[in-house]
mmCIF file of C-alpha atoms in Angstrom:
data_model
loop_
_atom_site.group_PDB
_atom_site.id
_atom_site.type_symbol
_atom_site.label_atom_id
_atom_site.label_comp_id
_atom_site.label_asym_id
_atom_site.label_seq_id
_atom_site.Cartn_x
_atom_site.Cartn_y
_atom_site.Cartn_z
ATOM 1 C CA MET J 1 11.359 20.526 8.870
ATOM 2 C CA THR J 2 12.097 16.884 9.402
ATOM 3 C CA GLN J 3 11.808 15.531 12.899
ATOM 4 C CA VAL J 4 14.991 14.197 14.397
ATOM 5 C CA THR J 5 13.328 10.874 15.036
ATOM 6 C CA SER J 6 11.925 10.546 11.542
ATOM 7 C CA SER J 7 13.518 7.695 9.663
ATOM 8 C CA GLY J 8 12.560 8.761 6.178
ATOM 9 C CA SER J 9 10.107 7.318 3.763
ATOM 10 C CA ALA J 10 9.116 3.773 3.041
ATOM 11 C CA LYS J 11 11.033 2.020 0.314
ATOM 12 C CA VAL J 12 8.989 -0.058 -2.088
ATOM 13 C CA THR J 13 10.557 -2.386 -4.631
ATOM 14 C CA LEU J 14 9.218 -5.121 -6.893
ATOM 15 C CA PRO J 15 11.707 -7.978 -6.505
ATOM 16 C CA ALA J 16 9.683 -10.373 -8.677
ATOM 17 C CA ASP J 17 6.521 -10.453 -10.762
ATOM 18 C CA GLU J 18 4.482 -11.669 -7.805
ATOM 19 C CA GLU J 19 6.202 -9.726 -5.040
ATOM 20 C CA ILE J 20 6.138 -6.323 -3.399
ATOM 21 C CA LEU J 21 8.778 -5.484 -0.820
ATOM 22 C CA ILE J 22 8.209 -2.656 1.640
ATOM 23 C CA THR J 23 10.962 -1.591 4.040
ATOM 24 C CA ARG J 24 11.361 1.185 6.563
ATOM 25 C CA GLU J 25 13.692 1.842 9.491
ATOM 26 C CA PHE J 26 12.312 3.036 12.832
ATOM 27 C CA ASP J 27 14.050 4.744 15.686
ATOM 28 C CA ALA J 28 12.831 2.222 18.249
ATOM 29 C CA PRO J 29 13.709 -1.286 19.457
ATOM 30 C CA LYS J 30 11.960 -4.140 17.741
ATOM 31 C CA HIS J 31 9.755 -5.166 20.642
ATOM 32 C CA LEU J 32 8.066 -1.768 20.418
ATOM 33 C CA VAL J 33 7.661 -1.912 16.645
ATOM 34 C CA TYR J 34 6.207 -5.388 17.058
ATOM 35 C CA LYS J 35 3.866 -4.104 19.739
ATOM 36 C CA ALA J 36 2.703 -1.222 17.537
ATOM 37 C CA TYR J 37 2.189 -3.679 14.700
ATOM 38 C CA THR J 38 0.147 -6.220 16.646
ATOM 39 C CA THR J 39 -1.893 -4.239 19.187
ATOM 40 C CA PRO J 40 -5.335 -3.241 17.821
ATOM 41 C CA GLU J 41 -5.520 0.183 19.530
ATOM 42 C CA LEU J 42 -2.037 1.060 18.272
ATOM 43 C CA VAL J 43 -2.618 -0.274 14.740
ATOM 44 C CA SER J 44 -5.723 1.908 14.604
ATOM 45 C CA ARG J 45 -3.539 4.972 15.108
ATOM 46 C CA TRP J 46 -1.182 4.404 12.183
ATOM 47 C CA TRP J 47 -2.651 1.980 9.653
ATOM 48 C CA PRO J 48 -5.140 4.387 8.009
ATOM 49 C CA GLY J 49 -2.289 6.822 7.288
ATOM 50 C CA GLN J 50 -3.898 9.929 5.821
ATOM 51 C CA ARG J 51 -6.629 8.073 4.021
ATOM 52 C CA GLY J 52 -9.309 7.769 6.610
ATOM 53 C CA GLU J 53 -10.206 6.676 10.090
ATOM 54 C CA MET J 54 -10.039 3.205 11.515
ATOM 55 C CA GLN J 55 -13.441 1.829 12.311
ATOM 56 C CA SER J 56 -12.249 -1.393 13.876
ATOM 57 C CA ALA J 57 -9.145 -3.502 14.273
ATOM 58 C CA GLU J 58 -9.286 -7.041 15.607
ATOM 59 C CA ILE J 59 -6.177 -9.135 16.035
ATOM 60 C CA ASP J 60 -6.195 -12.670 17.395
ATOM 61 C CA LEU J 61 -2.448 -13.035 17.685
ATOM 62 C CA ARG J 62 -1.872 -16.778 17.542
ATOM 63 C CA VAL J 63 -1.161 -19.280 14.785
ATOM 64 C CA GLY J 64 -4.496 -19.864 13.045
ATOM 65 C CA GLY J 65 -5.848 -16.651 14.579
ATOM 66 C CA GLN J 66 -7.625 -14.088 12.418
ATOM 67 C CA TRP J 67 -7.200 -10.360 12.052
ATOM 68 C CA ARG J 68 -9.501 -7.844 10.420
ATOM 69 C CA TYR J 69 -9.080 -4.117 9.786
ATOM 70 C CA VAL J 70 -11.911 -1.842 8.697
ATOM 71 C CA MET J 71 -11.206 1.722 7.666
ATOM 72 C CA ILE J 72 -13.628 4.449 6.647
ATOM 73 C CA ALA J 73 -11.839 6.105 3.758
ATOM 74 C CA HIS J 74 -12.556 9.792 3.092
ATOM 75 C CA GLY J 75 -15.403 9.565 5.596
ATOM 76 C CA GLU J 76 -17.387 7.689 2.988
ATOM 77 C CA HIS J 77 -16.745 4.141 1.997
ATOM 78 C CA GLU J 78 -15.543 1.209 3.983
ATOM 79 C CA VAL J 79 -12.285 -0.542 3.157
ATOM 80 C CA ALA J 80 -11.724 -3.863 4.873
ATOM 81 C CA PHE J 81 -8.906 -6.378 4.984
ATOM 82 C CA HIS J 82 -8.605 -9.621 6.878
ATOM 83 C CA GLY J 83 -6.255 -12.548 7.168
ATOM 84 C CA GLU J 84 -4.970 -15.422 9.222
ATOM 85 C CA PHE J 85 -1.640 -15.860 10.987
ATOM 86 C CA SER J 86 0.327 -18.919 9.948
ATOM 87 C CA GLU J 87 3.541 -18.121 11.778
ATOM 88 C CA ILE J 88 4.286 -15.992 14.817
ATOM 89 C CA ALA J 89 7.721 -15.418 16.322
ATOM 90 C CA GLU J 90 7.280 -12.690 18.921
ATOM 91 C CA ASN J 91 9.295 -9.539 18.139
ATOM 92 C CA GLU J 92 10.868 -11.291 15.137
ATOM 93 C CA ARG J 93 8.545 -12.376 12.384
ATOM 94 C CA LEU J 94 4.909 -12.732 11.344
ATOM 95 C CA VAL J 95 3.482 -14.637 8.433
ATOM 96 C CA THR J 96 -0.116 -13.920 7.558
ATOM 97 C CA THR J 97 -2.516 -14.051 4.666
ATOM 98 C CA GLU J 98 -4.173 -10.836 3.560
ATOM 99 C CA VAL J 99 -7.469 -10.555 1.726
ATOM 100 C CA TYR J 100 -8.844 -7.269 0.455
ATOM 101 C CA GLU J 101 -12.568 -7.671 0.936
ATOM 102 C CA GLY J 102 -13.334 -5.629 -2.181
ATOM 103 C CA ALA J 103 -11.344 -7.990 -4.426
ATOM 104 C CA PRO J 104 -13.191 -10.181 -6.938
ATOM 105 C CA ASP J 105 -14.371 -13.508 -5.511
ATOM 106 C CA GLY J 106 -11.961 -16.339 -5.953
ATOM 107 C CA SER J 107 -8.838 -14.179 -5.741
ATOM 108 C CA ALA J 108 -6.112 -15.957 -3.852
ATOM 109 C CA PRO J 109 -5.050 -14.108 -0.697
ATOM 110 C CA ALA J 110 -1.699 -12.384 -0.532
ATOM 111 C CA LEU J 111 0.890 -13.843 1.802
ATOM 112 C CA ASN J 112 2.661 -11.253 3.939
ATOM 113 C CA ILE J 113 5.976 -12.029 5.567
ATOM 114 C CA VAL J 114 6.787 -9.364 8.122
ATOM 115 C CA THR J 115 10.193 -9.210 9.803
ATOM 116 C CA PHE J 116 11.551 -7.002 12.574
ATOM 117 C CA ASP J 117 15.351 -6.597 12.567
ATOM 118 C CA GLU J 118 17.027 -4.548 15.258
ATOM 119 C CA ALA J 119 20.493 -3.001 15.120
ATOM 120 C CA ASP J 120 21.773 -0.332 17.522
ATOM 121 C CA GLY J 121 18.328 0.248 18.958
ATOM 122 C CA ARG J 122 16.800 0.885 15.525
ATOM 123 C CA THR J 123 14.462 -1.511 13.799
ATOM 124 C CA THR J 124 14.068 -2.291 10.131
ATOM 125 C CA LEU J 125 10.564 -3.417 9.352
ATOM 126 C CA THR J 126 10.271 -5.500 6.188
ATOM 127 C CA ILE J 127 6.986 -6.516 4.629
ATOM 128 C CA LEU J 128 7.230 -8.942 1.729
ATOM 129 C CA MET J 129 3.887 -9.383 -0.033
ATOM 130 C CA ARG J 130 3.522 -12.424 -2.251
ATOM 131 C CA VAL J 131 0.544 -12.503 -4.582
ATOM 132 C CA GLU J 132 -0.703 -14.946 -7.190
ATOM 133 C CA SER J 133 0.157 -13.004 -10.313
ATOM 134 C CA ARG J 134 1.696 -9.886 -11.726
ATOM 135 C CA GLU J 135 -1.814 -8.594 -12.482
ATOM 136 C CA VAL J 136 -2.722 -8.771 -8.796
ATOM 137 C CA ARG J 137 0.538 -7.149 -7.806
ATOM 138 C CA ASP J 138 -0.080 -4.327 -10.268
ATOM 139 C CA MET J 139 -3.593 -3.857 -8.919
ATOM 140 C CA ILE J 140 -2.188 -3.503 -5.427
ATOM 141 C CA ILE J 141 0.358 -0.931 -6.596
ATOM 142 C CA ASP J 142 -2.480 0.891 -8.381
ATOM 143 C CA THR J 143 -4.203 1.436 -5.045
ATOM 144 C CA GLY J 144 -1.308 3.704 -4.134
ATOM 145 C CA MET J 145 -1.749 7.285 -5.177
ATOM 146 C CA GLU J 146 -4.684 7.233 -7.533
ATOM 147 C CA GLY J 147 -6.755 4.438 -6.020
ATOM 148 C CA GLY J 148 -8.324 6.222 -3.098
ATOM 149 C CA MET J 149 -8.375 9.561 -4.882
ATOM 150 C CA GLN J 150 -9.944 8.101 -7.976
ATOM 151 C CA GLU J 151 -12.681 6.404 -6.000
ATOM 152 C CA GLY J 152 -13.477 9.687 -4.314
ATOM 153 C CA MET J 153 -13.580 11.482 -7.650
ATOM 154 C CA ASP J 154 -15.788 8.822 -9.213
ATOM 155 C CA LEU J 155 -18.201 9.168 -6.347
ATOM 156 C CA LEU J 156 -18.319 12.947 -6.792
ATOM 157 C CA GLU J 157 -18.929 12.553 -10.477
ATOM 158 C CA GLN J 158 -21.716 10.092 -9.823
ATOM 159 C CA ILE J 159 -23.396 12.428 -7.356
ATOM 160 C CA ALA J 160 -23.053 15.350 -9.771
ATOM 161 C CA ARG J 161 -24.671 13.308 -12.504
ATOM 162 C CA GLU J 162 -27.550 12.316 -10.278
ATOM 163 C CA LEU J 163 -28.147 15.953 -9.361
ATOM 164 C CA ALA J 164 -28.047 17.158 -12.966
ATOM 165 C CA MET T 1 10.886 7.682 -34.939
ATOM 166 C CA ALA T 2 7.640 5.877 -34.194
ATOM 167 C CA ARG T 3 7.516 5.777 -30.433
ATOM 168 C CA ALA T 4 4.093 4.398 -29.571
ATOM 169 C CA ALA T 5 5.221 2.455 -26.521
ATOM 170 C CA THR T 6 2.987 2.967 -23.501
ATOM 171 C CA THR T 7 3.768 2.964 -19.818
ATOM 172 C CA ALA T 8 2.345 -0.538 -19.606
ATOM 173 C CA ASP T 9 4.709 -1.732 -22.345
ATOM 174 C CA THR T 10 7.617 -0.136 -20.570
ATOM 175 C CA PHE T 11 6.561 -1.616 -17.298
ATOM 176 C CA ASN T 12 6.211 -5.092 -18.754
ATOM 177 C CA ALA T 13 9.599 -4.818 -20.411
ATOM 178 C CA VAL T 14 11.177 -3.708 -17.163
ATOM 179 C CA ALA T 15 9.391 -6.395 -15.146
ATOM 180 C CA GLU T 16 11.716 -9.095 -16.496
ATOM 181 C CA PRO T 17 14.449 -9.679 -13.894
ATOM 182 C CA ARG T 18 17.360 -9.809 -16.344
ATOM 183 C CA ARG T 19 16.213 -6.641 -18.022
ATOM 184 C CA ARG T 20 16.052 -4.997 -14.616
ATOM 185 C CA ALA T 21 19.587 -6.206 -14.012
ATOM 186 C CA ILE T 22 20.671 -4.601 -17.286
ATOM 187 C CA LEU T 23 19.024 -1.322 -16.287
ATOM 188 C CA ASP T 24 20.743 -1.488 -12.912
ATOM 189 C CA VAL T 25 24.132 -1.702 -14.604
ATOM 190 C CA LEU T 26 23.254 1.034 -17.096
ATOM 191 C CA ALA T 27 22.067 3.238 -14.254
ATOM 192 C CA GLY T 28 25.759 3.523 -13.371
ATOM 193 C CA GLY T 29 26.520 5.013 -16.789
ATOM 194 C CA GLU T 30 26.689 4.339 -20.496
ATOM 195 C CA ARG T 31 28.045 0.887 -21.430
ATOM 196 C CA PRO T 32 28.820 -1.232 -24.473
ATOM 197 C CA VAL T 33 27.238 -4.687 -24.800
ATOM 198 C CA ASN T 34 30.475 -6.449 -23.872
ATOM 199 C CA ASP T 35 30.508 -4.771 -20.473
ATOM 200 C CA LEU T 36 26.973 -5.940 -19.816
ATOM 201 C CA VAL T 37 27.845 -9.468 -20.897
ATOM 202 C CA ALA T 38 30.831 -9.512 -18.562
ATOM 203 C CA GLU T 39 29.030 -7.952 -15.647
ATOM 204 C CA LEU T 40 25.855 -10.020 -15.806
ATOM 205 C CA GLY T 41 27.346 -13.346 -16.810
ATOM 206 C CA LEU T 42 24.800 -13.774 -19.603
ATOM 207 C CA ALA T 43 25.442 -14.819 -23.188
ATOM 208 C CA GLN T 44 25.786 -11.973 -25.670
ATOM 209 C CA PRO T 45 22.742 -12.975 -27.788
ATOM 210 C CA GLN T 46 20.646 -12.961 -24.632
ATOM 211 C CA VAL T 47 21.847 -9.535 -23.595
ATOM 212 C CA SER T 48 21.276 -8.213 -27.123
ATOM 213 C CA LYS T 49 17.763 -9.611 -27.148
ATOM 214 C CA HIS T 50 16.924 -7.925 -23.837
ATOM 215 C CA LEU T 51 18.471 -4.661 -25.003
ATOM 216 C CA ARG T 52 16.321 -4.789 -28.128
ATOM 217 C CA VAL T 53 13.160 -5.116 -26.008
ATOM 218 C CA LEU T 54 14.284 -2.263 -23.769
ATOM 219 C CA ARG T 55 15.007 -0.086 -26.812
ATOM 220 C CA GLU T 56 11.625 -0.844 -28.356
ATOM 221 C CA VAL T 57 9.812 0.567 -25.343
ATOM 222 C CA GLY T 58 12.232 3.470 -25.071
ATOM 223 C CA ALA T 59 13.704 2.410 -21.732
ATOM 224 C CA VAL T 60 17.187 2.374 -23.228
ATOM 225 C CA ASP T 61 18.861 4.562 -25.849
ATOM 226 C CA VAL T 62 21.840 3.666 -27.977
ATOM 227 C CA ARG T 63 24.488 5.630 -29.850
ATOM 228 C CA ASP T 64 27.464 4.639 -31.959
ATOM 229 C CA GLU T 65 30.912 5.701 -30.904
ATOM 230 C CA GLY T 66 33.566 4.494 -33.262
ATOM 231 C CA ARG T 67 33.064 0.771 -33.567
ATOM 232 C CA GLN T 68 31.167 0.535 -30.307
ATOM 233 C CA ARG T 69 27.485 0.858 -29.625
ATOM 234 C CA LEU T 70 26.908 2.459 -26.256
ATOM 235 C CA TYR T 71 23.701 1.879 -24.324
ATOM 236 C CA ARG T 72 22.231 4.136 -21.695
ATOM 237 C CA VAL T 73 19.094 4.364 -19.584
ATOM 238 C CA ASN T 74 16.379 6.738 -20.751
ATOM 239 C CA GLY T 75 15.242 8.187 -17.440
ATOM 240 C CA GLU T 76 12.338 10.006 -19.070
ATOM 241 C CA ALA T 77 10.733 6.740 -20.214
ATOM 242 C CA LEU T 78 11.154 5.168 -16.801
ATOM 243 C CA LYS T 79 9.708 8.060 -14.846
ATOM 244 C CA PRO T 80 6.045 7.009 -15.185
ATOM 245 C CA ILE T 81 6.932 3.651 -13.653
ATOM 246 C CA HIS T 82 8.726 5.357 -10.847
ATOM 247 C CA ASP T 83 5.684 7.570 -10.264
ATOM 248 C CA TRP T 84 3.394 4.566 -10.352
ATOM 249 C CA VAL T 85 5.265 2.799 -7.574
ATOM 250 C CA SER T 86 5.894 5.992 -5.631
ATOM 251 C CA GLY T 87 2.152 6.489 -5.094
ATOM 252 C CA PHE T 88 2.021 3.195 -3.270
ATOM 253 C CA GLU T 89 5.241 4.118 -1.503
ATOM 254 C CA ARG T 90 3.717 7.373 -0.331
ATOM 255 C CA MET T 91 0.734 5.548 1.140
ATOM 256 C CA TRP T 92 3.084 3.439 3.248
ATOM 257 C CA SER T 93 5.221 6.443 4.137
ATOM 258 C CA GLU T 94 2.138 8.163 5.525
ATOM 259 C CA ARG T 95 1.339 5.096 7.599
ATOM 260 C CA PHE T 96 4.872 4.802 8.870
ATOM 261 C CA ASP T 97 5.070 8.474 9.773
ATOM 262 C CA ARG T 98 2.165 7.832 12.101
ATOM 263 C CA LEU T 99 3.814 4.675 13.350
ATOM 264 C CA ASP T 100 6.797 6.893 14.292
ATOM 265 C CA ASP T 101 4.463 8.862 16.561
ATOM 266 C CA VAL T 102 3.083 5.687 18.132
ATOM 267 C CA LEU T 103 6.635 4.483 18.776
ATOM 268 C CA GLU T 104 7.612 7.772 20.390
ATOM 269 C CA ASP T 105 4.720 7.334 22.805
ATOM 270 C CA LEU T 106 5.703 3.744 23.531
ATOM 271 C CA LYS T 107 9.309 4.741 24.168
ATOM 272 C CA ARG T 108 8.211 7.492 26.512
ATOM 273 C CA GLU T 109 5.951 5.097 28.396
ATOM 274 C CA GLU T 110 8.765 2.606 28.712
ATOM 275 C CA GLN T 111 11.239 5.229 29.931
ATOM 276 C CA GLY T 112 8.618 6.489 32.340
ATOM 277 C CA ASP T 113 8.299 2.990 33.769
ATOM 278 C CA ASP T 114 12.046 2.609 34.130
ATOM 279 C CA ALA T 115 12.629 6.016 35.708
ATOM 280 C CA GLY T 116 9.625 5.669 37.919
ATOM 281 C CA ASP T 117 8.777 9.357 38.142
ATOM 282 C CA GLU T 118 9.809 10.809 34.791
#
């Protein structure tokens, strides 16, 4: 069932109240993982996962440069994120802010520290998300399984009510 | 008997780093307080206090054996937390599965370049 090249699932841990750590090993050298992570056309292929289609991905890969991803989730509503790079070490490390555009105004952006570590031709990708509070962290975790589903269900319920 | 603790209570109790450390040790098997004290390098009153919080939310169970009280993890109580995080984990797994495909293409392109006519 499992592909030979598959490196298993992502590992998510909560190292601190304001942190989420995501790690995953890939069967590819780090310059390719970095490329897939920073090239708009390639990001568009993987970032939506199974939750929708990418509408646009812009990446201005330089310190102070902005990025913005827009996904159409479930063919219905738009989900957008943007941020700014504060550190770029090609093939090694990226530091960027991340703002969910649906978050309440005044929320502090998350800080994402992304590292690419290669050993024996395989690369461990590590994303450390730092947020302002445990509440924000929990909200981000909430978007996991139920988030998208729940929004879809709410929408259905709303439509059903309008039709009734 | 009264066990009104919610998932949120459990999660908050488990969010404390030293309590997570205690759970990590207990995940390896049932232990008396003294073991935890020795292993974690914390004072006994501190460990006891954390264990009390963990017991209140049902994350840890205790039983007496002779003169010892043995603590163990209650996996059932921790499962909702695991599920909660695993939803988020699944979202990233789905992304990364697609990233695997992108990487396969990139590797093929690169090999193609090297081999010239492959």
